[in-house]
Each structure stands twice: as structure tokens, then as C-alpha cells.
Short mmCIF file of C-alpha atoms in Angstrom, two decimals:
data_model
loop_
_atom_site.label_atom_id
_atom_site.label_comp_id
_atom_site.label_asym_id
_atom_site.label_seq_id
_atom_site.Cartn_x
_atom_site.Cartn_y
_atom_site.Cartn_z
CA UNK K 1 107.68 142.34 134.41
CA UNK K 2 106.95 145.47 132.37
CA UNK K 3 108.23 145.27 128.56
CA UNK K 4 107.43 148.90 127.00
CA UNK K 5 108.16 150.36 123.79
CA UNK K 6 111.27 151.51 122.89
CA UNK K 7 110.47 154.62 120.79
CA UNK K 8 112.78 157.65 119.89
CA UNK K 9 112.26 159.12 122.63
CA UNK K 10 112.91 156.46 125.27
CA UNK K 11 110.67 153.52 126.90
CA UNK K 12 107.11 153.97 126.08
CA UNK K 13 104.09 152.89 128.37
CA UNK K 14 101.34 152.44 126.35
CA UNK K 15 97.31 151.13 127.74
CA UNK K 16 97.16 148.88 125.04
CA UNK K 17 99.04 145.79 127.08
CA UNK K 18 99.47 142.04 125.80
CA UNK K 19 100.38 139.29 128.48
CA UNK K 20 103.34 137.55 127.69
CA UNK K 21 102.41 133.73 129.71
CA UNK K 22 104.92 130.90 129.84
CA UNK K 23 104.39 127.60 128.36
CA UNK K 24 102.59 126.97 131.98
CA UNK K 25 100.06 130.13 131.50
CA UNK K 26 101.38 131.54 134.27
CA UNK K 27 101.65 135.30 133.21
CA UNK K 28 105.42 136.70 132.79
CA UNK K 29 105.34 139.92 131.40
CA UNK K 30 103.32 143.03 130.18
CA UNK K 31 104.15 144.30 126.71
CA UNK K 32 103.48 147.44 125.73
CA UNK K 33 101.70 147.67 122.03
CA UNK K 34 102.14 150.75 120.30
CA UNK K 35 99.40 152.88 118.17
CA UNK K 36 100.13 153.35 114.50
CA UNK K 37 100.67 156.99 115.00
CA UNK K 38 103.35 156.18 117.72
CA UNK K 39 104.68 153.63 115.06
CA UNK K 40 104.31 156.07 111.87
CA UNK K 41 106.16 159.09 114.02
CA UNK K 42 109.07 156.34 115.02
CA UNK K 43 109.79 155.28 111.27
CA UNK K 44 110.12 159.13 110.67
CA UNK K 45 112.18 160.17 112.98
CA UNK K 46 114.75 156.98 112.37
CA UNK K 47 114.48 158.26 108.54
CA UNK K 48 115.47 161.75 109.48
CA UNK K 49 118.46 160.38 111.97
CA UNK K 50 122.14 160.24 111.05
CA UNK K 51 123.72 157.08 110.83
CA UNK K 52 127.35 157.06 113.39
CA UNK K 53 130.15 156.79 110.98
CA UNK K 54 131.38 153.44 110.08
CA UNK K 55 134.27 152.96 112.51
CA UNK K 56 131.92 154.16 115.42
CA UNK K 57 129.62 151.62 114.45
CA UNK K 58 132.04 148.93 114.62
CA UNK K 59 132.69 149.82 118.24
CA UNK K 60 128.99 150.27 119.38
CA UNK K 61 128.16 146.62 117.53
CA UNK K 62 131.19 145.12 119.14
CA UNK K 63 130.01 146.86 122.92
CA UNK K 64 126.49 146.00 122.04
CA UNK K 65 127.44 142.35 121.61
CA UNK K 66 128.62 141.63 124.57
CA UNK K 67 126.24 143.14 126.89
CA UNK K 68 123.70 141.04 125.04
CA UNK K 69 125.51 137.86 125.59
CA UNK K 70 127.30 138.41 128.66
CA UNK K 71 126.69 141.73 130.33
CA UNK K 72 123.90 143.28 132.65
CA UNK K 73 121.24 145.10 130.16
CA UNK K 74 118.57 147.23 131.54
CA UNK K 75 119.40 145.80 135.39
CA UNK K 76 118.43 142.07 133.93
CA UNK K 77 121.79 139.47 134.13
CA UNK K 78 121.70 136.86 131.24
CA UNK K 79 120.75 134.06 133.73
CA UNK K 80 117.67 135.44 134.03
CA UNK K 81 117.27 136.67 130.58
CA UNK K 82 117.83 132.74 129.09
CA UNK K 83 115.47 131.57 132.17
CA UNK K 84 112.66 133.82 131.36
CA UNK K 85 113.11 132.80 127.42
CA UNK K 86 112.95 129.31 128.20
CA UNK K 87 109.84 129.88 130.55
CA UNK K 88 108.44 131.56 127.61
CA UNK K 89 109.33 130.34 124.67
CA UNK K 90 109.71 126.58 125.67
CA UNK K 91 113.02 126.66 124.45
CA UNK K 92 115.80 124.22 126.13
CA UNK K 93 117.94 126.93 128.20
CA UNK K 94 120.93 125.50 126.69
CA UNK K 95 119.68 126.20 123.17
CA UNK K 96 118.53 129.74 124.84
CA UNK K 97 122.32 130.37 126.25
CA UNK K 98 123.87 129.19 122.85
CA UNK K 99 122.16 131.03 120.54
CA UNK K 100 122.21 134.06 122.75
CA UNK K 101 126.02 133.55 122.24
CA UNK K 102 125.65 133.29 118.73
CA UNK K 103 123.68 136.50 118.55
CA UNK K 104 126.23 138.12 120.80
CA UNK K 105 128.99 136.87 118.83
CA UNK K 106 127.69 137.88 115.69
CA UNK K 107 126.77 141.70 116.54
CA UNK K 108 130.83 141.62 117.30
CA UNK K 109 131.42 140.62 113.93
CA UNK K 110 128.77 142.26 111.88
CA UNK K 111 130.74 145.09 110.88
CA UNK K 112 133.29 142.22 108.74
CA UNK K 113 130.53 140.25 107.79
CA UNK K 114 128.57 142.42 105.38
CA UNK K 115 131.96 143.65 103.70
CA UNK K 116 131.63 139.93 102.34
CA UNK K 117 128.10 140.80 100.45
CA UNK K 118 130.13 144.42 98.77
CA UNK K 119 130.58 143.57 95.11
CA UNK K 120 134.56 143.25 94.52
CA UNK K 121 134.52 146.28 92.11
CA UNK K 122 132.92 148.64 94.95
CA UNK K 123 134.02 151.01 97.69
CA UNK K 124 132.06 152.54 100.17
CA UNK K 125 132.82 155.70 100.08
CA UNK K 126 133.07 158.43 97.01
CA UNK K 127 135.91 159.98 98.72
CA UNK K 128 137.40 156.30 97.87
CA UNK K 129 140.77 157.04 95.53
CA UNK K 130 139.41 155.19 93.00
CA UNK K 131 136.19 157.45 92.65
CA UNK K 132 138.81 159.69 90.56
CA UNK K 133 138.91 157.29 87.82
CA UNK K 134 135.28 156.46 88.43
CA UNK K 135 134.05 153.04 90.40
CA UNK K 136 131.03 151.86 91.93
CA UNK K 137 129.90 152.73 94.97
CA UNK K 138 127.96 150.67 97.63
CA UNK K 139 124.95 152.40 98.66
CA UNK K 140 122.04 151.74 100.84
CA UNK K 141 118.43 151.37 99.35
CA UNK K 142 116.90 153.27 102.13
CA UNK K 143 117.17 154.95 105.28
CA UNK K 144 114.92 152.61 107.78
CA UNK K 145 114.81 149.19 107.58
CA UNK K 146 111.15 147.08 109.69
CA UNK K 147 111.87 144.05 110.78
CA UNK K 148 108.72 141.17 111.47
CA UNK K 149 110.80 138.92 113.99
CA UNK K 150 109.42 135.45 115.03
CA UNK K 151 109.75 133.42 117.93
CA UNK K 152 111.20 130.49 116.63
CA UNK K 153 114.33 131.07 117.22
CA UNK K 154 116.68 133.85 118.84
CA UNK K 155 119.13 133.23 116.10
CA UNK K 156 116.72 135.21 113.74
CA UNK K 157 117.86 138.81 115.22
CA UNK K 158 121.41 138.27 113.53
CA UNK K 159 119.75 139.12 110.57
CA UNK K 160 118.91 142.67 111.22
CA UNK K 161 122.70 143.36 112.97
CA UNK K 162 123.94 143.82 109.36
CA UNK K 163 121.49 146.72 108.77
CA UNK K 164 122.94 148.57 111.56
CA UNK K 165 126.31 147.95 110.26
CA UNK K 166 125.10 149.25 106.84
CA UNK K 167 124.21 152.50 108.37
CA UNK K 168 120.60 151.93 108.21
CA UNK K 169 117.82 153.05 111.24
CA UNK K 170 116.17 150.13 112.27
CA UNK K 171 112.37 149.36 113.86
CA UNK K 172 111.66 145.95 115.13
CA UNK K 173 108.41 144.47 115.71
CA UNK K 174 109.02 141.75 118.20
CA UNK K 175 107.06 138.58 118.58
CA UNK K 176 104.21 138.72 120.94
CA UNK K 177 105.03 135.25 122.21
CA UNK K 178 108.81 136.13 122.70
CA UNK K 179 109.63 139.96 123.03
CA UNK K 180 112.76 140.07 125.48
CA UNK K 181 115.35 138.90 122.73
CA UNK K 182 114.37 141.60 120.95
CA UNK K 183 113.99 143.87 123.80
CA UNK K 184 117.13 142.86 125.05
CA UNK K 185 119.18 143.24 121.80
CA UNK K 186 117.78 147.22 121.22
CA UNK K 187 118.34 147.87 125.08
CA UNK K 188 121.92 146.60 124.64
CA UNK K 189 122.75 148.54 121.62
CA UNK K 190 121.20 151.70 122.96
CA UNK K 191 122.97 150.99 126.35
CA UNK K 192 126.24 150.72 124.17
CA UNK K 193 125.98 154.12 122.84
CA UNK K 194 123.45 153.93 119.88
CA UNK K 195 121.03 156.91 120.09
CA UNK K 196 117.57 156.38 120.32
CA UNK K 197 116.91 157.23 116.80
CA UNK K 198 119.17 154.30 115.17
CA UNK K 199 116.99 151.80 116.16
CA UNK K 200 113.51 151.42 117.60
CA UNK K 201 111.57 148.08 119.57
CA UNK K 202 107.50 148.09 118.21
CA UNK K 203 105.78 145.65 119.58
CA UNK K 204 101.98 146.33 117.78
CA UNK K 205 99.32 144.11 116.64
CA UNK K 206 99.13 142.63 113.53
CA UNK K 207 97.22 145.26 111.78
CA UNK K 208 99.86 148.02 113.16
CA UNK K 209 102.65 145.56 112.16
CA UNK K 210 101.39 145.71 108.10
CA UNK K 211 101.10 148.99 107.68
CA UNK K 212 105.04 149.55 109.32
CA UNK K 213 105.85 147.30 106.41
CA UNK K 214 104.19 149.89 103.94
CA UNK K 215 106.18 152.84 106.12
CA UNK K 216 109.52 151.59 105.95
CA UNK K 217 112.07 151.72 102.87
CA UNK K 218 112.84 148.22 103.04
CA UNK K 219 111.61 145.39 105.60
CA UNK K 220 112.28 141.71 106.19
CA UNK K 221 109.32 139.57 107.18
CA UNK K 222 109.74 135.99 109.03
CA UNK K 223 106.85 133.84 108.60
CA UNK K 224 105.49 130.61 106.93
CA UNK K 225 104.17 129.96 103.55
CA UNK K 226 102.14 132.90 103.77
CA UNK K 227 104.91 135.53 104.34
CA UNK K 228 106.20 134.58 101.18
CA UNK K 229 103.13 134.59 99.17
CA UNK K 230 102.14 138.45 100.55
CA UNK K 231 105.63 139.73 100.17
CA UNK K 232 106.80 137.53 97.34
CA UNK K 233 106.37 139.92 94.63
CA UNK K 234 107.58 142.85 96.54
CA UNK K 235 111.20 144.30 95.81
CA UNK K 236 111.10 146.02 99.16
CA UNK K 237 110.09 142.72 101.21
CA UNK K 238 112.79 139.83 102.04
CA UNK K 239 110.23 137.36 103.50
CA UNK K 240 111.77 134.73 105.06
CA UNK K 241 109.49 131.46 104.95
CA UNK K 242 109.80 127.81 105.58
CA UNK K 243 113.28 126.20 105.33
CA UNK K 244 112.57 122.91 104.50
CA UNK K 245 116.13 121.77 105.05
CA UNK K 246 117.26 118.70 104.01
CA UNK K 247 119.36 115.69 104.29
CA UNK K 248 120.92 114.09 100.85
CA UNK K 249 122.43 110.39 101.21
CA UNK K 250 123.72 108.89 98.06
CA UNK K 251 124.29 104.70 97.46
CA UNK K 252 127.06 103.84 98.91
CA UNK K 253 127.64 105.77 101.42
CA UNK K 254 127.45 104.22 104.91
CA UNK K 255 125.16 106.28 106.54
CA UNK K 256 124.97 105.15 110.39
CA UNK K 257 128.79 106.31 110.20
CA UNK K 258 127.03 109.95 109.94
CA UNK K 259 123.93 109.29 112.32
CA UNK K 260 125.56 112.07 114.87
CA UNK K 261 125.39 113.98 112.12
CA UNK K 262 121.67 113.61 110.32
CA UNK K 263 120.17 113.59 113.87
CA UNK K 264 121.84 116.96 114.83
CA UNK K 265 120.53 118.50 111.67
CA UNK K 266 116.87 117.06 112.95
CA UNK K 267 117.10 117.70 116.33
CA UNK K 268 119.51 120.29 117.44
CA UNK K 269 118.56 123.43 119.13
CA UNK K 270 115.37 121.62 119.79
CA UNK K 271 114.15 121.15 116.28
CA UNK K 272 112.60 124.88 115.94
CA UNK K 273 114.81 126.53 113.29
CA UNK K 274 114.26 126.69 109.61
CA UNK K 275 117.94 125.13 109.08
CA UNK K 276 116.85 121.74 110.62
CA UNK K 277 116.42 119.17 108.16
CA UNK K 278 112.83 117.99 108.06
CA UNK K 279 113.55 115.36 105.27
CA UNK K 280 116.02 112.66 104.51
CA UNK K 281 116.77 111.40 100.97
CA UNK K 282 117.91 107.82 100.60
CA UNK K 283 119.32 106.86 97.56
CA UNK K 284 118.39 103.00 97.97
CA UNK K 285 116.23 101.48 100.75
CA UNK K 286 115.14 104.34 103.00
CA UNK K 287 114.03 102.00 106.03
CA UNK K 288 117.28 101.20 107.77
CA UNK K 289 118.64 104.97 107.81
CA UNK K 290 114.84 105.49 109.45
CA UNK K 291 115.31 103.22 112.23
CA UNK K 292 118.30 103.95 113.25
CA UNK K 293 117.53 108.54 113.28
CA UNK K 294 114.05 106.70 115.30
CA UNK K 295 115.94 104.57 117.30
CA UNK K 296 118.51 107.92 118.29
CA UNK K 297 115.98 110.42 118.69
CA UNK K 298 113.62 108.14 120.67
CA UNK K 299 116.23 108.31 123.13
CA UNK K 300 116.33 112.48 123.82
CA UNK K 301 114.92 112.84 127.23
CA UNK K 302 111.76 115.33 128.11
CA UNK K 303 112.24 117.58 130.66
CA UNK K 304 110.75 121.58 131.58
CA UNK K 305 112.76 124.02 129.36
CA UNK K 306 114.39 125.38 132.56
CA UNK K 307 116.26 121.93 133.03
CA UNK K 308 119.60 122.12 132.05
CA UNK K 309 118.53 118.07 130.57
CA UNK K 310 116.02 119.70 128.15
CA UNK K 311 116.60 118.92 124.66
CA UNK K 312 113.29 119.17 123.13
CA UNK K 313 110.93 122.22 123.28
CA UNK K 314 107.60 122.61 125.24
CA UNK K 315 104.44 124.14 124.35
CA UNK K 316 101.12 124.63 126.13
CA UNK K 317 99.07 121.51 126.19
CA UNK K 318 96.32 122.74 124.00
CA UNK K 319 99.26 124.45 121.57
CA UNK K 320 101.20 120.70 121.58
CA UNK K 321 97.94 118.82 121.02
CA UNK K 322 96.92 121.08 118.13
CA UNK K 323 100.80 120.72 116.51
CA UNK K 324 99.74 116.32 116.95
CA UNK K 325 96.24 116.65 115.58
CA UNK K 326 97.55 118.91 112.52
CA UNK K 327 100.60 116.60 111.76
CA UNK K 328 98.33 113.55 111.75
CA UNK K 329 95.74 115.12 109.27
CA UNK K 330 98.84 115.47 107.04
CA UNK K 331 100.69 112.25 107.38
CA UNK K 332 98.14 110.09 105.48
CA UNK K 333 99.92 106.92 104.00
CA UNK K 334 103.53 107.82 106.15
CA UNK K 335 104.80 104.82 108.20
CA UNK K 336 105.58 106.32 111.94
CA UNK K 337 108.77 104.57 113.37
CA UNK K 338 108.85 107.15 116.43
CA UNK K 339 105.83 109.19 117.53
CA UNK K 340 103.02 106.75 116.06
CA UNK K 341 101.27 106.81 119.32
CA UNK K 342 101.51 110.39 120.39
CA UNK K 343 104.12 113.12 120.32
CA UNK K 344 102.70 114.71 123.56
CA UNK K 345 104.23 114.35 126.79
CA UNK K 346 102.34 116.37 129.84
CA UNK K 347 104.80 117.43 132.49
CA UNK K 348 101.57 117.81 134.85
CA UNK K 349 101.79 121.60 134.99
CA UNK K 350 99.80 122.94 131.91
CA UNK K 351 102.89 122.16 129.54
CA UNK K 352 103.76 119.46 127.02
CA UNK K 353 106.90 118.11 125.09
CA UNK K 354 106.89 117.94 121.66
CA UNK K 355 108.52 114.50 121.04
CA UNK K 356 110.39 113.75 118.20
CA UNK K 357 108.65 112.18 115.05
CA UNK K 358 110.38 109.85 112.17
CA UNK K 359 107.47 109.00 109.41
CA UNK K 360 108.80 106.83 105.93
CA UNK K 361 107.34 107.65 102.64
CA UNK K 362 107.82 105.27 100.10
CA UNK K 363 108.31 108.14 97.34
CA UNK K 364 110.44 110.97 96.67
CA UNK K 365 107.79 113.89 95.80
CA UNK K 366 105.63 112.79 98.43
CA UNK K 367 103.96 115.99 99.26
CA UNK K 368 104.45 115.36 103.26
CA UNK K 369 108.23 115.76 102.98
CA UNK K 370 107.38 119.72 102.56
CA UNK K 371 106.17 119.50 106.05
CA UNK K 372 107.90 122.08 108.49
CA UNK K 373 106.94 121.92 112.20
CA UNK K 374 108.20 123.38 115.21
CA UNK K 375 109.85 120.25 116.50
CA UNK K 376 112.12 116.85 115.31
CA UNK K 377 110.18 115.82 112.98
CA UNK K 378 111.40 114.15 110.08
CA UNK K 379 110.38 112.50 106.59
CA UNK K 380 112.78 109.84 105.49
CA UNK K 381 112.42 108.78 101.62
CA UNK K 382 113.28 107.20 98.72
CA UNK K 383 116.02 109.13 96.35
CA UNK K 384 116.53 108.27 92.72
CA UNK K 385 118.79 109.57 90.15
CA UNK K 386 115.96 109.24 87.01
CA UNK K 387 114.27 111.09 85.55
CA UNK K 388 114.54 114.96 86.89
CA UNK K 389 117.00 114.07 90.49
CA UNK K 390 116.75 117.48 91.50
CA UNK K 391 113.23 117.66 91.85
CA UNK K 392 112.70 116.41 95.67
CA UNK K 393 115.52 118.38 96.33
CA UNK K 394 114.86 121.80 95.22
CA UNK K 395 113.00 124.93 97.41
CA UNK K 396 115.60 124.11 100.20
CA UNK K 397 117.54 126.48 102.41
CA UNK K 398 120.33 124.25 103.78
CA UNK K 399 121.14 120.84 102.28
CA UNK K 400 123.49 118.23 103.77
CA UNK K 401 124.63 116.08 101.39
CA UNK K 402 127.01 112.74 101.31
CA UNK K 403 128.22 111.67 98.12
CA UNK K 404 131.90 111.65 96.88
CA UNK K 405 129.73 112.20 93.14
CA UNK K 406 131.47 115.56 92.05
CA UNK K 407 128.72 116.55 89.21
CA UNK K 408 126.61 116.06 91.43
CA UNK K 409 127.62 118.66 93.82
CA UNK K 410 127.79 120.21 90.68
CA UNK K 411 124.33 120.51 89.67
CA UNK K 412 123.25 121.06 93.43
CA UNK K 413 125.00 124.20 93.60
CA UNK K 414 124.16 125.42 90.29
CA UNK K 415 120.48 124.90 91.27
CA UNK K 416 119.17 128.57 92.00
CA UNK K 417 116.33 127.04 94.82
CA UNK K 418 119.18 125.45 96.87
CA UNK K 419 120.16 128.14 99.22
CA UNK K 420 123.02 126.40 101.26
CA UNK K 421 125.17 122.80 100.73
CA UNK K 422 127.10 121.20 102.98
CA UNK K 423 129.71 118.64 101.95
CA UNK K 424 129.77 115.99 104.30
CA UNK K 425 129.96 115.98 107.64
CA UNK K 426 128.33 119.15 108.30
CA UNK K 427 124.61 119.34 109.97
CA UNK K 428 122.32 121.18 108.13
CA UNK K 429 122.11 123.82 111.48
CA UNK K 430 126.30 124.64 110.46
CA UNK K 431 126.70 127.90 110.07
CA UNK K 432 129.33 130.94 110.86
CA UNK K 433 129.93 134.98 110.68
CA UNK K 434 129.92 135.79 106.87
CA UNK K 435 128.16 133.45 105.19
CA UNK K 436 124.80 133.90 103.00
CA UNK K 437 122.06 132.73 104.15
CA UNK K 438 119.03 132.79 101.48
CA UNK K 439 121.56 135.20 99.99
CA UNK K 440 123.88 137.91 101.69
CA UNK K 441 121.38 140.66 103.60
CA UNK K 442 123.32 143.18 101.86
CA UNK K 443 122.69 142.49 98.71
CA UNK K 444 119.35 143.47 99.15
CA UNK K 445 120.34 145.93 101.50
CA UNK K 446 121.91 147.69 99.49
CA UNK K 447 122.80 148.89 95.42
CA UNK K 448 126.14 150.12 93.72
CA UNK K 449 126.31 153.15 91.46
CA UNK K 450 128.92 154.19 89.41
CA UNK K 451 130.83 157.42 90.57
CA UNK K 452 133.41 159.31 89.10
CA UNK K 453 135.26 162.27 90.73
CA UNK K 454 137.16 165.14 89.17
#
């Protein structure tokens, strides 16, 4: 299959080419990887582009949408697009068809979801009535947004669908590892009616893919602790790091009446995302709530990602045995109740399941509970309400939490690190059109200024 660049002025071929393999090795695709002066003449001409008005945009987002989830795009149906993904990716097709969906879905509703980041005192427009009297008005930052996108997870590219509603020009930089969501998603939008100077696919190397950052007016960056530590500081960067979602369960609360629940936020859509909770707090005796997420998980079958059985994602053999030998350098004193042995399982063709892993710590700031990996695996400890409660809690981007304790809820929404709760019986993956997610997108997106007219 031939993946090439998707520049201003249509596909680009270039002879720089990186192999896309499947989880097998077998070789997929050939992706085209575009020179920086390709990449430097893109961002320029998006920057010198005219956005569609507003209304128009609506309608190409809404067209766009559906081809993604449901339509032909580029001659490819979306039975083969979520096979080749799972090939790819090691993704369970079922989590590739749902979250295509979701991405589908959400480019439909875009246009109404980043009205709910517009400060209530703001219009859009000067030519707003209330400009007269003088207002603010909600203005983009920049022209051209970059966007790093991983591989994790096709549910990432949602992110970027608000720019394009915002009026901005967008360049992605797909993953190597997974470049047809992205590839799909600009095709679609450009096969909708977007011209090919609202929005650009990049794939480059790594070197390439820094120096678009330093190009564009703003830029979003997906990545792990690193991403955040290089972009941190930056007013221009959103990195978007580790999740480290998590699971809050306080006394008295029966919590095998919410297993479905905790072992969703662990395991569904194959345990990849950074909204699955990687750590349970206990408040009381962690060891029962362990067994029984072990004792549930244990049970998830493993099957090829192309099996419409697959729950759990594959990797390469060498990639899954690297993921094992990592996690056990990091365990230390963590008592395994699943995945003790191994978390490896060969299917015989080059590939291997990542099986779920439950570990119990016996205290709450152990440092392995800030382990994120790729698959179910989960920390279960110890929560107490002394001294600072908050602590094991905080840096987290969705928390669960069961507890009819109102100040509680309280003080977990007033903490700033928190990013999203969830009362009850909500898994930490929960999640629809509108809401923030490590804050609305538009509010860095964009600014309001105060107008007056006449």
C-alpha cells in the first residue's frame, strides 16, 4: 500500500520511504516522509490560506465525519481501514471500529463542542450586536496549528477536529507505527470539500517533526513524560503526557458491586489509552478488591487483533518481551496476583499478547502506582484519609471515584492536578462531545479581546 504526503498541493511521493509492518513484520505499507523544506513550504501556505466561514465548516466537519466512519475514502471501505489498523497497530478491531465511530461522531459535532470552551461574555464575531456597546471577542492565537499524533489510540485525532472548527489550518505529523487514521481523517475532510490548504498530513522523521513544532503558531504534542518536560514551559505547546488515571474507593463502599466498572476503566479498549486507570485506591484492605479485578481480567481471552474475540492488544514479540522485562525492573516489592509468571502470550506468528497485570503495593505513594503501560495493567493500594489524602491522588487525568463523602468530592474537584472526576458508576474511559479533557482545546486555542464598535 502506498501512504504519501498530503501537501498543499495534493499527494506527495517522496524517496525518503518508512515501512509500515504489522505486529507479524509482515510489511503493510510505504509512507512517504517529507523533507523539511516540503514541511516548512506546507506550514506557509496553510498560514497564508483562508479559513471557510463558520457555517461552511459545520457542513464539511459533519460530511467529513461520516466518510471517516462509514463512507468509502480514497477507494478504501472502513472494513478494510479497521483491518489494516488492527494488523498494524495490534489493536482489537472492535476497539478499532468503536473508536473510529467515536472519531466520526465527534468531527459531526465539533462545530457545538468548542462553543462550550467560548467564555460566556464573548461572541465570535465583531459584527456581533453587542460589539456596539463593546464585548469580547473570541479570537484565534494563530493561523496553523502542528499536531504530534501517537499511536496509542485513534481516539487522539478528536483533538485536532476542534482546530478546524476554530478556523485554524492544520498539519499533522502522523505516527510512523500507525499513519492511516490520520491519513484517513485528512483524506476524508479534503474529500468532503476542505481545500488542500486547510489541512495538511506530514509524516517526517523525528528531527523534521521538531522543527514543524518551532514553524507552527501553536502545536499539540502527544507523548510520555518527556513530551511534557520539552514542551512544559512553552505557551505555544499543549503536550499531552501520561494519564495516570485512576480508581478512588472509599470504606464502605462495596466494591465487587462496581467490579464491571473498575475493570472497564483497566481494561477497555484494550488497556492503551491514557484514560484507563492504571491504579486503584482502597480505602481499607486493598487485597480483596485485587483479587477479584485479577480474578476478572485473568479471564479476557487472547486472540490476533483481527479476531472479532480480541480484547487485549498485540505487539511484536521482541516489542511485548521488552514491555515484560521493563515492567519487572520496576515492580520491585509489588505482589503480582495476575501476570507473575509472564504477561507474554506468542500466537506462533511473530506476535504476542500483552496479558493483563494486577500487582498490590502495600502503600499509597508507592512510586510504581505512576506506572503507565500500553496494556491492563494495574496497581491496587492502600488509601488513607491522614495526613495530606490528596497526595496519591493528584497528577491524574480521569479519576473514578466511589464515596457518598460530599467534601470530599469537594476537595477532588477543587484540586487543580485532577483533570476529570467521575461520580460513581462511571469508568474512568467515560467520556462524550463537549467535555474538557486536560482542559477545553479552545481555551488554548484561542484568546478574547475586548471590542467596541461605533
Amino acid at each position: 500500500m502506498d501512504l504519501p504526503a498530503l501537501g498543499t498541493g495534493g499527494p506527495f511521493r517522496s524517496r525518503n520511504r518508512e515501512v509500515v509492518h504489522d505486529v507479524r513484520g509482515r510489511p503493510v505499507a510505504e509512507l512517504s516522509l517529507v523533507p523539511w523544506l516540503f514541511a516548512q513550504r506546507t506550514i506557509t501556505a496553510l498560514r497564508r490560506a483562508t479559513p471557510p466561514e463558520a457555517e461552511r465548516r459545520k457542513k464539511l466537519l459533519t460530511r467529513a465525519g461520516w466518510l471517516f466512519a462509514s463512507g468509502s475514502v480514497d477507494g478504501v471501505s472502513p472494513r478494510i481501514y479497521h483491518r489494516t489498523v488492527a494488523d498494524v497497530s495490534g489493536l482489537p478491531i472492535a476497539t478499532v471500529r468503536e473508536t473510529a465511530r467515536q472519531v466520526g461522531e465527534y468531527a459531526e459535532t465539533a462545530h457545538e463542542s468548542v462553543r462550550q470552551a467560548r467564555p460566556i461574555g464573548a461572541v465570535d464575531s465583531w459584527r456581533d450586536p453587542r460589539a456596539r456597546g463593546g464585548c469580547g471577542v473570541w479570537t484565534r492565537r494563530g493561523e496553523v496549528l502542528v499536531v504530534h499524533a501517537p499511536a496509542n489510540s485513534l481516539a487522539v485525532h478528536t483533538s485536532w477536529l476542534d482546530a478546524l472548527a476554530l478556523g485554524y489550518r492544520v498539519a499533522v505529523r502522523p505516527s510512523q507505527r500507525e499513519p492511516f487514521t490520520a491519513h484517513r481523517l485528512v483524506s476524508a475532510l479534503r474529500q468532503a470539500g476542505y481545500d488542500h490548504d486547510q489541512v495538511a498530513l506530514l509524516p517526517t522523521d523525528h528531527e523534521t517533526a521538531d522543527r514543524l513544532v518551532a514553524e507552527a503558531d501553536v502545536a499539540i504534542a502527544f507523548g510520555a513524560d518527556e513530551v511534557a518536560r520539552k514542551y512544559g514551559s512553552s505557551t505555544l505547546v499543549m503536550p499531552f503526557g501520561p494519564g495516570r488515571s485512576k480508581i478512588l474507593i472509599t470504606a464502605g463502599v462495596n466494591a465487587l458491586d462496581h467490579l464491571d466498572t473498575i475493570a472497564k476503566s483497566v481494561a477497555g479498549h484494550a488497556g492503551t489509552g491514557c484514560v484507563n486507570a492504571t491504579a486503584v485506591f482502597v480505602e481499607g484492605d486493598p487485597e480483596p478488591v485485587a483479587r477479584a479485578l485479577a480474578d476478572r481480567l485473568g479471564r479476557l481471552p487472547s486472540f490476533p487483533p483481527g479476531d472479532e474475540r480480541a480484547r487485549l492488544p498485540v505487539r511484536p514479540v521482541a516489542a511485548a518481551r521488552a514491555v515484560e522485562s521493563y515492567l519487572r525492573a520496576q515492580a520491585g516489592d509489588a505482589r503480582a496476583l495476575l501476570g507473575g509468571e509472564t504477561i507474554v502470550d506468542e500466537l506462533g506468528d511473530g506476535s504476542a499478547v500483552l496479558r493483563p497485570a494486577v500487582f498490590v503495593l502495600d502503600r499509597p505513594d508507592a512510586p510504581q502506582a505512576r506506572i503507565e503501560l500500553g496494556f491492563p495493567c494495574v496497581w491496587v493500594l492502600p488509601w488513607r484519609r491522614d495526613g495530606d489524602a490528596l497526595a496519591a491522588l493528584r497528577d491524574t487525568l480521569s479519576l473514578t471515584v466511589f464515596t457518598d463523602d460530599g467534601e470530599l468530592i469537594t476537595s477532588l474537584v477543587a484540586e487543580p492536578s485532577i483533570d476529570k472526576i467521575h461520580v460513581g458508576d462511571r469508568p474512568t474511559t467515560w467520556t462524550l462531545p463537549g467535555l474538557p479533557h486536560e482542559g477545553y482545546l479552545g481555551e488554548f486555542l484561542m484568546r478574547t479581546k475586548a471590542v467596541v464598535v461605533g
